[in-house]
Short mmCIF file of C-alpha atoms in Angstrom, two decimals:
data_model
loop_
_atom_site.label_atom_id
_atom_site.label_comp_id
_atom_site.label_asym_id
_atom_site.label_seq_id
_atom_site.Cartn_x
_atom_site.Cartn_y
_atom_site.Cartn_z
CA MET G 1 4.07 -18.78 0.72
CA VAL G 2 3.44 -15.13 -0.10
CA THR G 3 4.29 -12.85 2.83
CA LYS G 4 3.18 -9.33 3.73
CA HIS G 5 6.59 -8.17 2.49
CA ASP G 6 5.99 -9.83 -0.90
CA ILE G 7 2.56 -8.21 -1.21
CA ARG G 8 3.89 -4.75 -0.27
CA ASN G 9 6.73 -5.11 -2.80
CA GLY G 10 4.25 -6.14 -5.50
CA ILE G 11 2.16 -3.07 -4.71
CA ARG G 12 5.26 -0.85 -4.65
CA GLY G 13 6.33 -2.10 -8.06
CA GLU G 14 2.85 -1.59 -9.53
CA VAL G 15 2.66 2.05 -8.38
CA GLY G 16 6.14 2.88 -9.66
CA ARG G 17 8.03 2.82 -6.38
CA PHE G 18 11.17 0.87 -5.51
CA LYS G 19 10.86 -2.55 -3.97
CA ARG G 20 12.64 -3.01 -0.65
CA GLU G 21 14.97 -5.77 0.51
CA LEU G 22 13.89 -5.45 4.13
CA THR G 23 10.32 -5.58 5.35
CA ALA G 24 8.91 -2.13 6.05
CA SER G 25 5.54 -0.43 6.11
CA PHE G 26 4.65 1.94 3.30
CA THR G 27 6.25 5.38 3.39
CA LYS G 28 4.20 8.53 2.92
CA GLU G 29 5.40 8.76 -0.69
CA GLU G 30 4.43 5.12 -1.34
CA LEU G 31 0.98 5.71 0.17
CA GLY G 32 0.63 8.79 -2.03
CA ALA G 33 1.52 6.76 -5.13
CA LEU G 34 -0.98 4.09 -4.08
CA CYS G 35 -3.68 6.73 -3.61
CA ALA G 36 -2.93 8.03 -7.11
CA ALA G 37 -3.18 4.49 -8.55
CA LEU G 38 -6.55 4.07 -6.83
CA GLU G 39 -7.62 7.51 -8.13
CA ILE G 40 -8.12 8.90 -4.64
CA THR G 41 -8.06 12.64 -5.16
CA ASP G 42 -8.70 14.03 -1.69
CA THR G 43 -5.33 12.86 -0.31
CA THR G 44 -3.02 14.57 -2.78
CA ASP G 45 -2.20 17.48 -0.47
CA SER G 46 1.38 17.25 0.81
CA VAL G 47 0.17 17.74 4.40
CA THR G 48 -2.24 14.80 4.29
CA SER G 49 -1.23 12.39 7.03
CA THR G 50 -0.33 8.78 6.42
CA ALA G 51 -3.18 7.78 8.75
CA THR G 52 -5.68 9.66 6.57
CA MET G 53 -4.28 8.06 3.41
CA ARG G 54 -4.53 4.57 4.94
CA GLN G 55 -8.13 5.27 5.96
CA GLN G 56 -9.08 6.47 2.49
CA ILE G 57 -7.40 3.48 0.86
CA ARG G 58 -9.43 1.17 3.12
CA VAL G 59 -12.64 2.93 2.08
CA THR G 60 -11.74 2.87 -1.62
CA VAL G 61 -11.04 -0.89 -1.68
CA GLU G 62 -14.18 -1.46 0.41
CA LEU G 63 -12.48 -2.58 3.61
CA ALA G 64 -14.45 0.09 5.51
CA ASP G 65 -17.70 1.94 4.91
CA SER G 66 -16.38 5.40 5.79
CA ARG G 67 -13.15 7.09 6.74
CA GLU G 68 -14.44 7.48 10.30
CA ASP G 69 -14.97 3.69 10.49
CA ALA G 70 -11.59 2.84 8.93
CA ALA G 71 -8.54 1.97 10.98
CA ASP G 72 -5.55 4.26 10.52
CA ASP G 73 -2.77 1.83 11.40
CA ALA G 74 -0.58 -0.39 9.20
CA PHE G 75 -2.35 -2.76 6.81
CA SER G 76 -2.91 -6.41 7.73
CA LYS G 77 -2.06 -9.19 5.29
CA LEU G 78 -5.74 -9.57 4.30
CA GLU G 79 -6.00 -5.83 3.69
CA LEU G 80 -2.81 -5.87 1.60
CA GLU G 81 -4.24 -8.72 -0.47
CA ALA G 82 -7.42 -6.68 -1.09
CA ILE G 83 -5.38 -3.61 -2.06
CA ALA G 84 -3.22 -5.68 -4.42
CA ALA G 85 -6.33 -7.11 -6.07
CA ALA G 86 -7.81 -3.61 -6.44
CA ILE G 87 -4.81 -2.41 -8.45
CA GLY G 88 -4.37 -5.67 -10.36
CA VAL G 89 -1.25 -7.05 -8.66
CA GLU G 90 -0.67 -10.78 -8.31
CA PRO G 91 1.93 -11.00 -5.49
CA ILE G 92 4.65 -13.62 -5.83
CA SER G 93 6.70 -15.31 -3.15
CA GLY G 94 10.22 -13.92 -2.73
CA ASP G 95 9.43 -10.63 -4.49
CA GLU G 96 12.73 -8.84 -3.91
CA PRO G 97 14.20 -5.87 -5.77
CA ASP G 98 16.31 -6.50 -8.85
CA PRO G 99 20.03 -6.48 -7.99
CA LEU G 100 21.97 -3.33 -8.76
CA LEU G 101 24.71 -3.91 -11.29
#
């Protein structure tokens, strides 16, 4: 079964960020990379909040009609699945980082 952690790691890998061993929400840098992958241009300012980036991502992948209507909290599993589909990621179960040698 694919978990939220697997989906987030798939998204991280697709946008050029490191996969994580432990489950964790997206960092500001990861959200920024995701915005760039989705070609969201109005969140590239370094002072843009993570809440604003999450709202804009929801609007871009059509999970909300407007930023004002979009939630600004962490993504649900269904939202992560929609985001993964929008950037062409097929999440796999047990998606862990490659071991360091």
